């Protein structure tokens, strides 16, 4: 289909098909694709660009999965660099953050698949965070971890989610989706839950009223067709449940992984992925340019290529930095506000659910 | 031309890219930062500088440069994404016949090659014959091989060639 016909469909609000997605990835003019995505982005969000104040906690990097794409994990607890935080130690990171005067609205918790921890460790961790700061949202455990808990502890997916929700879980992060294709998963993460299982965890979460995000790791061994298929599978689930808050495309960082020989996706490729994502996912409210993985310059530019969110202040990002990310491990809210304003957008601070969105305070002006 | 960040990045970018392709017949070049060709003009730019100052610098540049000049936009301080690509587009539109060079050592391996979509037709980098994997302490290395440099140009639609210090061109 010609670009003009695709643009016509976007402007009429008609959903795009697999062939349209492929055509957008192949279109020679990146500016044209970006401009169309920007139209869709501005129709929905105007000049607003969202961010939040958040804290990342990785309770452990011990992981049985041994994915080829990962530089964060350690196979055994005795391996060099392996760690498991005690519950108090992990909650202590939030206490330290609060004591330093930071005001996170969200704690993001993801870790390795550690077969030696009791389920009580995870419920205690969530409860400890929630007790320490009752107003924050605990966004914790990717679908891969939830599926691992289901298998390891012999509970249904719903039961795992219900128990974590009872402890204070407020949302699921979107990690572990990689590419929702059996072929790709066999090659890069054969021991992780499958594509259908990843989707099933999110379906179950949405049914229980637990919203989530979705990611896509691009730039490993996937084809463009598999990228488009990934996006369409997410769109289909979103049509069914409406539970996804944001979509987060993540460029692969080959450094320090078993796939270090692969070239990293270029900034132009990342901008195109963000733009095509905005166009193929009209029913997902937000497209996030995760500054840690994209780099600050590309993330800022992405605010004109379909993205409306930069994620947050983070503090102590570990997973991408193990893979050689050159960004800082955290940014202040002032720095994010400056970055957004320098892009000619209006910074809006949000919570996990984009419900308490408010314009950034004037004192944070550059 | 005046270009506010984001205001018309698509129109300016498209025009700058078209001019870059037209000026050099679709060819793009790379060269080693340790063997710079003659005629290189470094042009500083700083995020937040007065627009009038920037316009004046671009106007002077347009008068001084020839088709043999190579303009290297050089950030003062940490380069911003949109400001950098907007400045590259503005340089190309001001100097349509000069080489416009993205310095990968200064701009990095993400932002640098992106400038090839916004008016640059050349890259300068620390070129190595073989690159060790970006592991451990080398994870942040900005060295690139000749093949990688050529691929960056190809990915932006340019037919790559290497420009040696003596002006010799080696197609890739």
XYZ file of C-alpha atoms in Angstrom:
538
model
C 0.000 0.000 0.000
C 1.293 3.496 -0.808
C 2.315 5.836 1.972
C -0.493 8.224 1.033
C -3.095 5.488 1.504
C -1.581 4.500 4.850
C -1.639 8.146 5.930
C -5.273 8.336 4.860
C -6.140 5.310 6.985
C -4.322 6.778 10.002
C -6.155 10.085 9.641
C -9.526 8.301 9.390
C -8.708 6.232 12.479
C -8.750 2.951 10.548
C -6.443 0.258 11.950
C -3.353 -0.588 9.930
C -2.635 -4.122 8.721
C 0.532 -6.238 8.682
C 1.372 -5.061 5.149
C 1.030 -1.421 6.236
C 3.440 -1.978 9.107
C 5.976 -3.529 6.753
C 5.545 -0.650 4.314
C 6.205 1.863 7.103
C 9.393 0.053 8.104
C 10.524 -0.033 4.460
C 9.491 3.516 3.539
C 12.611 5.393 2.388
C 11.621 8.728 3.931
C 12.022 8.591 7.721
C 10.768 12.181 8.004
C 7.478 11.272 6.361
C 6.924 8.348 8.747
C 7.964 10.506 11.714
C 5.732 13.363 10.676
C 2.693 11.071 10.374
C 3.420 9.549 13.795
C 3.787 13.056 15.208
C 0.348 13.941 13.873
C -1.130 10.943 15.686
C 0.828 11.785 18.836
C -0.235 15.432 18.857
C -3.861 14.553 18.127
C -3.884 12.547 21.344
C -1.475 14.436 23.601
C -0.914 17.867 22.054
C 2.434 19.299 23.163
C 2.493 17.362 26.428
C 5.408 15.078 27.279
C 5.073 12.964 30.402
C 7.576 11.822 33.015
C 7.437 10.504 36.559
C 9.543 10.333 39.685
C 10.421 6.707 40.149
C 12.907 4.414 41.782
C 14.228 1.161 40.313
C 14.984 -1.750 42.607
C 16.453 -5.032 41.335
C 16.127 -7.528 44.192
C 18.408 -10.114 42.600
C 20.383 -10.793 39.449
C 20.507 -14.542 40.025
C 18.580 -16.059 37.146
C 18.043 -19.553 35.795
C 17.069 -18.273 32.369
C 20.542 -17.607 30.883
C 19.203 -15.501 28.013
C 21.732 -14.637 25.322
C 20.505 -11.044 25.259
C 21.266 -10.324 28.922
C 24.366 -8.928 30.611
C 22.690 -8.386 33.985
C 22.092 -11.930 35.211
C 24.326 -14.434 37.043
C 23.502 -18.102 36.798
C 24.321 -19.060 40.395
C 24.219 -17.167 43.669
C 27.916 -18.011 44.126
C 28.999 -16.499 40.784
C 31.087 -13.333 40.844
C 28.856 -10.265 40.912
C 25.741 -12.209 41.946
C 23.511 -10.563 44.543
C 20.263 -11.061 46.414
C 18.987 -8.134 48.439
C 17.326 -8.912 51.733
C 13.803 -7.528 52.019
C 14.995 -4.892 54.504
C 17.898 -4.000 52.254
C 15.612 -3.555 49.241
C 13.041 -1.534 51.184
C 15.966 0.440 52.591
C 16.620 1.798 49.104
C 13.178 3.401 49.164
C 13.755 4.713 52.696
C 17.063 6.241 51.589
C 15.379 7.822 48.587
C 12.694 9.384 50.815
C 15.283 10.498 53.382
C 17.170 12.277 50.579
C 14.059 14.338 49.933
C 13.075 12.608 46.705
C 9.367 12.067 46.188
C 8.907 9.006 43.958
C 5.352 8.160 42.980
C 6.388 4.720 41.756
C 8.813 1.946 42.621
C 9.689 -0.285 39.668
C 10.881 -3.744 40.732
C 12.261 -6.368 38.343
C 14.820 -9.072 38.913
C 16.213 -12.418 37.868
C 14.404 -15.758 38.038
C 15.867 -17.014 41.318
C 14.714 -20.559 42.086
C 15.882 -20.472 45.703
C 13.683 -17.743 47.168
C 10.324 -18.420 48.888
C 7.212 -16.693 47.508
C 6.921 -14.938 50.856
C 10.090 -12.989 49.951
C 8.243 -11.265 47.111
C 5.005 -10.555 49.000
C 7.056 -9.220 51.933
C 9.037 -7.010 49.574
C 5.888 -5.509 48.038
C 4.247 -5.097 51.447
C 7.406 -3.528 52.874
C 7.576 -0.958 50.082
C 3.894 -0.164 50.370
C 4.070 0.179 54.158
C 7.062 2.492 53.897
C 5.301 4.812 51.451
C 1.584 4.015 51.181
C 1.004 6.613 48.430
C 3.464 5.144 45.961
C 2.554 2.572 43.319
C 4.540 -0.643 43.414
C 4.948 -1.637 39.755
C 6.683 -4.958 40.046
C 7.569 -8.244 38.358
C 7.510 -8.701 34.605
C 5.209 -11.308 33.088
C 8.256 -13.576 32.837
C 8.706 -13.438 36.621
C 4.984 -13.917 37.285
C 4.960 -16.988 35.026
C 8.082 -18.295 36.796
C 6.361 -17.873 40.191
C 3.324 -19.754 38.825
C 5.511 -22.694 37.845
C 7.893 -22.629 40.804
C 5.327 -22.254 43.570
C 2.583 -24.339 41.937
C -0.055 -21.602 41.926
C -2.241 -20.442 39.076
C -1.227 -17.184 37.415
C -4.334 -15.567 38.914
C -3.415 -16.780 42.390
C 0.114 -15.391 42.087
C -1.283 -12.040 40.994
C -4.000 -11.960 43.662
C -1.517 -12.611 46.458
C 0.863 -9.939 45.192
C -2.040 -7.508 44.786
C -3.129 -8.251 48.349
C 0.404 -7.309 49.438
C 0.141 -3.998 47.560
C 1.115 -4.627 43.928
C -0.385 -1.839 41.797
C 0.792 -2.516 38.237
C 2.979 -4.803 36.137
C 5.967 -3.547 34.166
C 6.168 -4.527 30.519
C 9.482 -6.346 30.409
C 10.311 -9.775 29.073
C 8.181 -9.502 25.930
C 11.345 -9.349 23.775
C 9.777 -10.365 20.445
C 6.523 -12.307 20.686
C 7.644 -14.931 18.200
C 8.501 -18.551 19.035
C 11.372 -18.502 16.502
C 13.067 -15.465 18.017
C 12.509 -16.627 21.588
C 14.111 -19.982 20.796
C 17.201 -18.138 19.607
C 17.625 -15.439 22.245
C 15.729 -16.530 25.365
C 14.788 -20.217 25.057
C 14.234 -20.705 28.794
C 11.887 -17.781 29.287
C 8.105 -18.115 29.130
C 6.743 -18.267 25.596
C 4.968 -15.536 23.665
C 1.487 -16.917 24.390
C 2.344 -17.267 28.053
C 3.619 -13.684 28.253
C 0.350 -12.471 26.759
C -1.660 -14.751 29.053
C -0.080 -13.208 32.171
C -1.025 -9.711 30.985
C -4.525 -10.882 30.043
C -4.951 -12.326 33.551
C -3.608 -9.149 35.152
C -5.949 -6.941 33.160
C -8.914 -9.148 34.078
C -8.037 -8.627 37.746
C -7.904 -4.870 37.234
C -4.109 -4.698 37.283
C -2.844 -2.440 34.476
C 0.480 -3.046 32.794
C 2.961 -1.853 30.206
C 4.314 -3.746 27.202
C 7.801 -3.709 25.715
C 9.500 -4.890 22.523
C 13.230 -5.620 22.402
C 14.340 -4.928 18.836
C 17.664 -5.284 17.075
C 18.617 -8.898 17.805
C 17.647 -11.567 15.292
C 14.060 -10.616 14.486
C 12.713 -9.788 11.036
C 10.677 -6.681 10.319
C 7.668 -8.968 9.887
C 8.193 -10.313 13.400
C 8.322 -6.782 14.779
C 5.033 -5.951 13.093
C 3.474 -9.206 14.285
C 4.574 -8.364 17.836
C 2.859 -4.982 17.666
C -0.316 -6.460 16.211
C -0.506 -9.120 18.922
C -0.302 -6.377 21.546
C -2.977 -4.380 19.742
C -5.229 -7.428 19.693
C -4.862 -8.018 23.430
C -5.415 -4.316 24.105
C -8.658 -4.454 22.090
C -9.763 -7.300 24.323
C -8.740 -5.899 27.732
C -7.743 -2.228 27.472
C -5.204 -2.836 30.236
C -1.983 -1.570 28.667
C -0.978 1.918 29.778
C 2.133 2.361 27.646
C 4.218 0.648 25.013
C 7.994 0.803 25.446
C 10.227 -0.182 22.493
C 13.696 -1.103 23.753
C 16.748 -1.106 21.445
C 19.041 -4.058 22.029
C 22.347 -3.218 23.695
C 24.760 -5.904 22.499
C 27.614 -4.816 24.771
C 28.579 -7.402 27.389
C 26.056 -9.970 26.101
C 26.483 -13.268 24.266
C 25.329 -11.380 21.148
C 28.069 -8.725 21.378
C 28.929 -9.202 17.692
C 25.590 -7.713 16.597
C 25.464 -4.013 15.706
C 23.304 -1.899 18.027
C 20.233 -0.349 16.397
C 20.948 3.150 15.096
C 19.145 6.234 16.381
C 17.343 6.551 13.037
C 16.117 2.961 13.388
C 14.942 3.643 16.938
C 13.035 6.740 15.844
C 11.380 4.700 13.099
C 10.392 1.928 15.548
C 8.828 4.506 17.876
C 6.983 6.155 15.002
C 5.677 2.878 13.565
C 4.631 1.791 17.063
C 2.546 4.945 17.490
C 0.861 4.284 14.153
C 0.206 0.563 14.662
C -0.979 0.886 18.262
C -3.688 3.534 18.200
C -5.440 1.853 21.139
C -2.425 2.034 23.481
C -2.514 5.462 25.132
C 1.197 6.151 25.559
C 4.404 5.446 23.652
C 7.420 5.699 25.895
C 10.919 6.747 24.810
C 12.877 5.119 27.634
C 15.820 7.488 27.954
C 18.109 4.954 29.625
C 18.082 2.610 26.662
C 17.785 5.175 23.850
C 20.245 7.736 25.178
C 19.174 11.255 26.121
C 19.607 12.805 22.665
C 17.573 10.141 20.862
C 14.890 10.076 23.570
C 14.502 13.831 23.330
C 14.214 13.674 19.533
C 11.684 10.840 19.889
C 9.214 13.317 21.395
C 8.700 14.386 17.750
C 8.578 10.852 16.372
C 5.502 9.459 18.118
C 6.656 9.223 21.739
C 4.918 11.194 24.482
C 6.695 9.903 27.600
C 10.350 9.742 28.713
C 9.853 7.477 31.769
C 11.287 8.892 34.971
C 14.056 9.894 37.315
C 14.860 6.219 38.017
C 17.873 6.354 40.424
C 20.239 3.405 40.172
C 19.354 1.830 36.830
C 21.391 -1.383 36.642
C 20.145 -3.602 33.825
C 21.042 -1.411 30.835
C 24.193 -0.130 32.485
C 25.527 -3.670 32.781
C 25.054 -3.709 29.003
C 27.162 -0.614 28.503
C 24.483 2.101 28.462
C 26.273 5.471 28.504
C 23.396 7.405 30.079
C 23.459 8.441 33.737
C 21.959 5.949 36.231
C 19.333 8.532 37.143
C 18.211 12.066 36.320
C 16.694 14.727 38.532
C 13.155 15.876 37.755
C 14.656 19.271 36.873
C 16.937 17.663 34.299
C 14.030 15.816 32.687
C 11.954 18.996 32.634
C 14.816 20.858 30.939
C 15.226 18.065 28.392
C 11.518 18.180 27.519
C 11.377 21.969 27.335
C 14.465 22.013 25.116
C 12.527 19.798 22.726
C 9.755 22.382 22.526
C 7.311 20.202 24.487
C 5.401 20.876 27.696
C 6.583 18.706 30.619
C 3.805 17.023 32.589
C 4.543 15.009 35.696
C 2.402 11.880 35.977
C 1.855 8.902 38.237
C 1.945 5.272 37.070
C -1.613 5.490 35.720
C -1.233 8.942 34.081
C -4.098 9.940 36.378
C -2.383 12.593 38.462
C -0.774 14.360 35.547
C 0.174 17.933 36.329
C 2.309 20.482 34.509
C 5.831 20.697 35.899
C 6.231 23.514 38.423
C 7.449 26.889 37.159
C 10.423 26.793 39.546
C 11.769 23.913 37.504
C 12.109 26.091 34.440
C 15.621 26.183 33.010
C 17.292 30.155 8.283
C 15.797 30.122 11.760
C 14.871 26.770 13.225
C 13.280 26.378 16.640
C 13.754 22.932 18.129
C 11.029 20.724 16.815
C 9.191 23.541 15.037
C 9.753 22.207 11.545
C 12.216 19.423 12.002
C 10.542 17.264 9.380
C 10.459 19.888 6.617
C 13.973 21.164 7.340
C 15.309 17.628 7.706
C 13.819 16.490 4.415
C 15.155 19.555 2.585
C 18.617 19.208 4.146
C 18.815 15.501 3.328
C 17.742 16.121 -0.277
C 20.386 18.847 -0.657
C 23.091 16.627 0.807
C 22.280 13.825 -1.624
C 22.058 16.203 -4.556
C 25.334 18.015 -3.749
C 27.418 14.844 -3.876
C 25.464 12.629 -6.211
C 24.294 10.365 -3.406
C 27.822 9.664 -2.155
C 28.806 9.961 1.474
C 32.286 9.737 2.934
C 34.035 8.836 6.155
C 37.529 9.535 7.376
C 39.737 8.798 10.335
C 39.945 11.400 13.092
C 43.748 10.838 13.171
C 44.201 11.682 9.478
C 42.054 14.750 8.894
C 41.821 16.116 5.347
C 42.646 19.746 4.630
C 39.932 22.408 4.636
C 38.133 21.312 7.784
C 36.144 24.117 9.449
C 34.920 23.506 12.975
C 31.734 25.427 13.724
C 30.798 25.664 17.409
C 27.196 25.574 18.571
C 25.819 25.651 22.077
C 22.360 24.754 23.252
C 20.565 27.868 24.480
C 22.823 30.367 22.693
C 21.067 33.452 21.293
C 19.454 32.671 17.953
C 20.868 35.918 16.467
C 24.425 34.761 17.244
C 23.769 31.429 15.572
C 22.282 33.086 12.494
C 25.247 35.417 12.223
C 27.661 32.480 12.451
C 25.744 30.609 9.738
C 25.711 33.690 7.497
C 29.510 34.085 7.859
C 29.945 30.403 7.208
C 27.904 30.631 4.009
C 30.204 33.373 2.746
C 33.462 31.661 3.675
C 32.878 28.098 2.577
C 33.340 26.622 -0.860
C 32.458 23.270 -2.386
C 35.816 22.030 -1.087
C 35.129 22.987 2.523
C 34.252 20.459 5.165
C 32.122 21.862 7.966
C 32.211 20.061 11.306
C 29.504 21.277 13.703
C 31.148 21.069 17.115
C 29.023 21.102 20.266
C 30.071 23.260 23.171
C 29.095 21.242 26.226
C 26.774 18.264 26.135
C 25.019 18.103 22.735
C 21.206 18.095 22.837
C 19.425 15.820 20.377
C 16.955 18.131 18.663
C 19.266 21.138 18.844
C 22.022 19.149 17.144
C 19.954 17.835 14.254
C 18.357 21.259 13.808
C 21.834 22.850 13.659
C 23.018 20.301 11.098
C 19.962 20.987 8.948
C 20.556 24.738 9.248
C 24.245 24.320 8.261
C 23.283 22.285 5.196
C 20.683 24.819 4.112
C 23.183 27.674 4.628
C 26.026 25.869 2.829
C 24.423 23.533 0.285
C 27.659 22.633 -1.553
C 30.087 22.010 1.335
C 30.744 18.699 3.012
C 28.928 18.564 6.354
C 30.646 16.220 8.788
C 29.289 14.474 11.898
C 32.067 13.914 14.453
C 31.295 10.580 16.119
C 33.878 11.094 18.850
C 31.966 14.185 19.979
C 28.397 13.197 19.158
C 28.502 9.485 19.955
C 27.421 6.455 17.979
C 23.689 7.264 18.216
C 23.379 10.991 17.625
C 26.337 11.199 15.197
C 24.966 8.863 12.512
C 21.468 10.369 12.966
C 22.884 13.642 11.588
C 23.239 11.823 8.235
C 19.441 12.077 8.023
C 19.569 15.827 8.680
C 22.024 17.206 6.146
C 25.383 15.595 6.955
C 27.069 13.688 4.131
C 30.194 12.612 6.005
C 31.384 11.192 9.297
C 34.710 11.465 11.080
C 35.510 8.810 13.641
C 38.315 6.912 15.296
C 38.658 4.261 12.608
C 40.234 0.941 13.545
C 41.080 -2.031 11.351
C 39.435 -4.446 13.768
C 37.364 -3.557 16.770
C 37.412 -5.558 19.972
C 33.940 -6.430 21.276
C 32.397 -3.690 23.399
C 32.855 -5.616 26.616
C 33.745 -4.512 30.143
C 35.853 -1.371 30.097
C 35.498 -1.111 26.318
C 31.686 -1.037 26.442
C 31.645 2.722 25.850
C 34.242 2.741 23.072
C 33.417 5.001 20.127
C 35.881 3.327 17.757
C 34.371 1.995 14.553
C 35.694 -0.194 11.767
C 35.680 0.846 8.122
C 32.813 -1.545 7.467
C 30.779 -0.057 10.309
C 31.404 3.484 9.108
C 30.415 2.470 5.571
C 27.270 0.786 6.909
C 26.238 3.950 8.786
C 26.385 5.872 5.494
C 24.582 3.132 3.587
C 21.815 3.004 6.210
C 21.145 6.687 5.528
C 20.998 6.176 1.773
C 24.553 7.252 0.838
C 27.002 5.282 -1.308
C 30.014 5.199 1.035
C 33.657 5.944 0.268
C 36.660 6.582 2.448
C 38.368 9.937 2.151
C 42.057 9.707 2.963
C 44.225 12.582 4.253
C 45.687 13.245 0.810
C 42.223 13.542 -0.709
C 42.275 10.041 -2.178
C 38.871 8.418 -2.319
C 38.471 4.692 -1.733
C 35.009 3.318 -2.548
C 33.657 0.836 -0.028
